[in-house]
Amino acid sequence: MTAFKNGKLKEGWIVILLIAALIIIDQIIKIEVKTNMFLGESIRITDWFYIDFIENNGMAFGMTFFNKLVLSLFRLVAITALGWYIYSMLKKPHSLMTVVCLAMILAGAAGNMVDSMFYGLVFNASSPHYVSYLVPFGDGYAPFLQGKVVDMFYFPLIVSEWPEWVPVVGGENFVFFSPVFNFADACVSVGVVLLLIFGRKDLEECGMWKVEGGMRNVE
């Protein structure tokens, strides 16, 4: 029993350290970009990899479906629920890979949440004309929970044009993988993909994901 508890404690620390490390990496990258680049500035690394500094109010990859404040509150609830789920899973039989994937998703969500919570309070507004800098706490560009999320990674893997015969978009530019994203977005995306590949059994056993009659149902 003692060995079992020690094993769970060790896994718990692994999860905590992984989440902390991913959030720190994410924040280092974002602060480095925000305080050294103009808004909209682009740095070419290769033909298929650029550092493009943009900010957004929405979800991963710049998507937006909700009011900013509503989105931030939704994120807080989701992060809390996921954290509690990981804590509960550590008490049950599971694979370490599943917990690691969930930790990556949690870290990514929390990384973007930090932007929303604090960037508006501690930074002045980014601009195409000057580099952003720290200001006294509370004197920033937005209230609590309404800061903008910093994005920077752009991978235009294929840049071409649609054939003229294609309806509507014929002759227009085509870019394969056009979203600009950040390290936190990547953590969420990679975590979800790996979870679906390696953690499906754990999800089925806990009732989060069931397969019935060949159909997948998320409860």
Tab-separated table of C-alpha atoms in Angstrom:
chain	number	residue	atom	x	y	z
A	1	MET	CA	0.000	0.000	0.000
A	2	THR	CA	2.842	2.386	0.861
A	3	ALA	CA	4.538	1.645	-2.453
A	4	PHE	CA	1.236	2.324	-4.256
A	5	LYS	CA	0.816	5.671	-2.507
A	6	ASN	CA	4.424	6.623	-3.220
A	7	GLY	CA	3.893	5.774	-6.889
A	8	LYS	CA	0.799	7.960	-7.082
A	9	LEU	CA	2.611	10.778	-5.289
A	10	LYS	CA	5.474	10.530	-7.768
A	11	GLU	CA	3.057	10.672	-10.698
A	12	GLY	CA	1.350	13.661	-9.115
A	13	TRP	CA	4.634	15.545	-8.948
A	14	ILE	CA	5.416	14.588	-12.547
A	15	VAL	CA	2.092	16.067	-13.629
A	16	ILE	CA	2.597	19.257	-11.595
A	17	LEU	CA	6.146	19.779	-12.870
A	18	LEU	CA	5.114	19.075	-16.478
A	19	ILE	CA	2.250	21.568	-16.319
A	20	ALA	CA	4.471	24.194	-14.679
A	21	ALA	CA	7.273	23.662	-17.227
A	22	LEU	CA	4.953	23.965	-20.227
A	23	ILE	CA	3.313	27.125	-18.867
A	24	ILE	CA	6.721	28.694	-18.158
A	25	ILE	CA	7.991	27.872	-21.667
A	26	ASP	CA	4.813	29.305	-23.169
A	27	GLN	CA	5.072	32.517	-21.159
A	28	ILE	CA	8.783	33.004	-21.891
A	29	ILE	CA	8.095	32.778	-25.632
A	30	LYS	CA	5.103	35.125	-25.465
A	31	ILE	CA	6.806	37.766	-23.322
A	32	GLU	CA	9.924	37.621	-25.487
A	33	VAL	CA	7.819	38.211	-28.617
A	34	LYS	CA	5.552	40.850	-27.068
A	35	THR	CA	8.410	42.935	-25.658
A	36	ASN	CA	10.721	42.692	-28.666
A	37	MET	CA	8.484	42.839	-31.735
A	38	PHE	CA	6.033	45.328	-33.176
A	39	LEU	CA	2.463	44.122	-33.558
A	40	GLY	CA	2.215	42.589	-37.037
A	41	GLU	CA	5.988	42.235	-37.419
A	42	SER	CA	7.164	39.078	-39.141
A	43	ILE	CA	10.530	37.331	-38.908
A	44	ARG	CA	11.346	34.774	-41.611
A	45	ILE	CA	13.056	31.653	-40.264
A	46	THR	CA	12.595	29.576	-43.425
A	47	ASP	CA	10.216	29.689	-46.394
A	48	TRP	CA	7.774	27.581	-44.378
A	49	PHE	CA	8.310	28.955	-40.861
A	50	TYR	CA	7.810	32.536	-39.689
A	51	ILE	CA	7.525	34.296	-36.353
A	52	ASP	CA	4.472	36.550	-36.842
A	53	PHE	CA	3.424	38.623	-33.854
A	54	ILE	CA	-0.345	38.942	-33.630
A	55	GLU	CA	-2.861	39.079	-30.784
A	56	ASN	CA	-6.391	37.740	-30.596
A	57	ASN	CA	-9.402	37.769	-28.316
A	58	GLY	CA	-10.560	34.307	-29.145
A	59	MET	CA	-9.815	30.622	-28.866
A	60	ALA	CA	-7.000	28.510	-30.243
A	61	PHE	CA	-5.606	29.563	-33.632
A	62	GLY	CA	-7.372	32.923	-33.391
A	63	MET	CA	-10.911	31.534	-33.568
A	64	THR	CA	-13.623	33.428	-31.725
A	65	PHE	CA	-17.185	32.427	-30.908
A	66	PHE	CA	-17.930	34.205	-27.648
A	67	ASN	CA	-17.622	37.547	-25.933
A	68	LYS	CA	-14.122	37.857	-24.455
A	69	LEU	CA	-15.254	37.912	-20.831
A	70	VAL	CA	-17.602	34.951	-21.362
A	71	LEU	CA	-14.798	33.033	-23.078
A	72	SER	CA	-12.393	33.712	-20.201
A	73	LEU	CA	-14.919	32.568	-17.606
A	74	PHE	CA	-15.634	29.449	-19.655
A	75	ARG	CA	-11.901	28.723	-19.785
A	76	LEU	CA	-11.594	29.066	-16.013
A	77	VAL	CA	-14.411	26.576	-15.477
A	78	ALA	CA	-12.956	24.157	-18.042
A	79	ILE	CA	-9.451	24.383	-16.552
A	80	THR	CA	-10.791	23.786	-13.046
A	81	ALA	CA	-12.859	20.802	-14.208
A	82	LEU	CA	-9.922	19.291	-16.100
A	83	GLY	CA	-7.615	19.787	-13.120
A	84	TRP	CA	-10.092	18.008	-10.862
A	85	TYR	CA	-10.462	15.197	-13.406
A	86	ILE	CA	-6.687	14.676	-13.548
A	87	TYR	CA	-6.554	14.636	-9.738
A	88	SER	CA	-9.335	12.044	-9.631
A	89	MET	CA	-7.699	9.910	-12.325
A	90	LEU	CA	-4.460	9.727	-10.340
A	91	LYS	CA	-6.364	7.801	-7.660
A	92	LYS	CA	-7.479	5.109	-10.125
A	93	PRO	CA	-5.690	2.625	-12.411
A	94	HIS	CA	-4.549	4.467	-15.536
A	95	SER	CA	-1.694	4.812	-17.972
A	96	LEU	CA	0.872	7.525	-17.360
A	97	MET	CA	0.557	8.530	-21.023
A	98	THR	CA	-3.110	9.423	-20.548
A	99	VAL	CA	-2.325	11.651	-17.581
A	100	VAL	CA	0.541	13.296	-19.461
A	101	CYS	CA	-1.772	14.069	-22.404
A	102	LEU	CA	-4.374	15.592	-20.087
A	103	ALA	CA	-1.636	17.595	-18.369
A	104	MET	CA	-0.527	18.985	-21.753
A	105	ILE	CA	-4.093	20.049	-22.532
A	106	LEU	CA	-4.452	21.664	-19.108
A	107	ALA	CA	-1.106	23.451	-19.435
A	108	GLY	CA	-2.039	24.824	-22.856
A	109	ALA	CA	-5.398	26.092	-21.657
A	110	ALA	CA	-3.816	27.624	-18.557
A	111	GLY	CA	-1.048	29.243	-20.622
A	112	ASN	CA	-3.551	31.166	-22.728
A	113	MET	CA	-5.569	31.905	-19.600
A	114	VAL	CA	-2.558	33.705	-18.114
A	115	ASP	CA	-2.602	36.089	-21.088
A	116	SER	CA	-6.290	36.826	-20.613
A	117	MET	CA	-5.988	37.280	-16.870
A	118	PHE	CA	-2.855	39.392	-16.534
A	119	TYR	CA	-1.479	40.776	-19.819
A	120	GLY	CA	-4.110	43.512	-19.953
A	121	LEU	CA	-3.127	44.558	-16.439
A	122	VAL	CA	0.678	44.604	-16.756
A	123	PHE	CA	1.363	45.566	-20.405
A	124	ASN	CA	0.505	48.601	-22.478
A	125	ALA	CA	-1.323	47.932	-25.749
A	126	SER	CA	0.783	46.420	-28.521
A	127	SER	CA	1.178	48.539	-31.644
A	128	PRO	CA	2.671	48.373	-35.148
A	129	HIS	CA	4.610	51.535	-34.225
A	130	TYR	CA	6.319	50.611	-30.945
A	131	VAL	CA	7.276	47.623	-28.808
A	132	SER	CA	5.052	46.832	-25.844
A	133	TYR	CA	6.440	47.195	-22.329
A	134	LEU	CA	5.486	46.539	-18.709
A	135	VAL	CA	3.443	49.135	-16.843
A	136	PRO	CA	2.449	49.396	-13.151
A	137	PHE	CA	-0.031	46.652	-12.236
A	138	GLY	CA	-3.556	47.720	-13.190
A	139	ASP	CA	-2.456	50.462	-15.615
A	140	GLY	CA	-2.463	48.229	-18.681
A	141	TYR	CA	-4.675	48.154	-21.740
A	142	ALA	CA	-7.511	45.903	-20.479
A	143	PRO	CA	-9.308	44.787	-17.301
A	144	PHE	CA	-8.811	41.442	-15.558
A	145	LEU	CA	-9.800	38.460	-17.750
A	146	GLN	CA	-9.899	40.588	-20.911
A	147	GLY	CA	-6.276	40.618	-22.000
A	148	LYS	CA	-5.374	39.483	-25.510
A	149	VAL	CA	-3.640	36.193	-26.283
A	150	VAL	CA	-0.234	36.425	-27.972
A	151	ASP	CA	0.315	34.246	-31.068
A	152	MET	CA	3.488	33.933	-33.114
A	153	PHE	CA	4.080	30.639	-34.961
A	154	TYR	CA	3.162	30.633	-38.654
A	155	PHE	CA	3.828	27.627	-40.897
A	156	PRO	CA	2.800	28.334	-44.529
A	157	LEU	CA	3.806	24.854	-45.692
A	158	ILE	CA	2.301	25.312	-49.158
A	159	VAL	CA	1.809	28.708	-50.811
A	160	SER	CA	0.104	28.588	-54.198
A	161	GLU	CA	-3.002	29.680	-56.113
A	162	TRP	CA	-6.323	27.993	-56.635
A	163	PRO	CA	-6.828	26.832	-60.245
A	164	GLU	CA	-8.956	29.237	-62.281
A	165	TRP	CA	-11.643	26.605	-62.774
A	166	VAL	CA	-12.362	26.271	-59.038
A	167	PRO	CA	-15.678	28.037	-58.240
A	168	VAL	CA	-15.596	31.162	-56.056
A	169	VAL	CA	-11.900	30.979	-55.063
A	170	GLY	CA	-10.374	30.309	-58.497
A	171	GLY	CA	-7.197	32.374	-59.036
A	172	GLU	CA	-6.951	33.442	-55.392
A	173	ASN	CA	-3.954	32.742	-53.161
A	174	PHE	CA	-3.920	29.452	-51.298
A	175	VAL	CA	-1.917	28.822	-48.130
A	176	PHE	CA	-1.854	25.417	-46.499
A	177	PHE	CA	-1.715	25.865	-42.803
A	178	SER	CA	-2.430	29.549	-42.450
A	179	PRO	CA	-3.359	29.842	-38.728
A	180	VAL	CA	-0.923	31.681	-36.470
A	181	PHE	CA	-0.710	29.952	-33.100
A	182	ASN	CA	1.351	29.795	-29.920
A	183	PHE	CA	3.073	27.154	-27.804
A	184	ALA	CA	-0.002	26.754	-25.590
A	185	ASP	CA	-2.192	26.019	-28.637
A	186	ALA	CA	0.352	23.405	-29.730
A	187	CYS	CA	0.233	21.764	-26.283
A	188	VAL	CA	-3.551	21.483	-26.485
A	189	SER	CA	-3.546	20.125	-30.040
A	190	VAL	CA	-0.752	17.593	-29.481
A	191	GLY	CA	-2.279	16.545	-26.164
A	192	VAL	CA	-5.684	15.902	-27.763
A	193	VAL	CA	-4.219	13.921	-30.677
A	194	LEU	CA	-2.046	11.763	-28.408
A	195	LEU	CA	-4.967	11.268	-26.020
A	196	LEU	CA	-7.191	9.959	-28.811
A	197	ILE	CA	-4.408	7.625	-29.928
A	198	PHE	CA	-3.028	6.345	-26.625
A	199	GLY	CA	-5.600	7.233	-23.974
A	200	ARG	CA	-8.832	5.969	-25.455
A	201	LYS	CA	-8.961	2.906	-23.196
A	202	ASP	CA	-8.700	5.015	-20.039
A	203	LEU	CA	-11.389	7.382	-21.305
A	204	GLU	CA	-13.714	4.478	-22.073
A	205	GLU	CA	-13.173	2.906	-18.652
A	206	CYS	CA	-13.902	6.147	-16.817
A	207	GLY	CA	-17.071	6.720	-18.866
A	208	MET	CA	-15.794	9.880	-20.552
A	209	TRP	CA	-15.697	8.097	-23.903
A	210	LYS	CA	-17.838	5.063	-24.670
A	211	VAL	CA	-18.135	2.992	-27.801
A	212	GLU	CA	-21.609	1.606	-28.314
A	213	GLY	CA	-22.771	-0.172	-31.426
A	214	GLY	CA	-19.803	1.129	-33.381
A	215	MET	CA	-20.650	4.750	-32.574
A	216	ARG	CA	-18.498	6.999	-30.386
A	217	ASN	CA	-20.331	8.953	-27.739
A	218	VAL	CA	-18.812	11.552	-25.457
A	219	GLU	CA	-20.589	11.872	-22.128
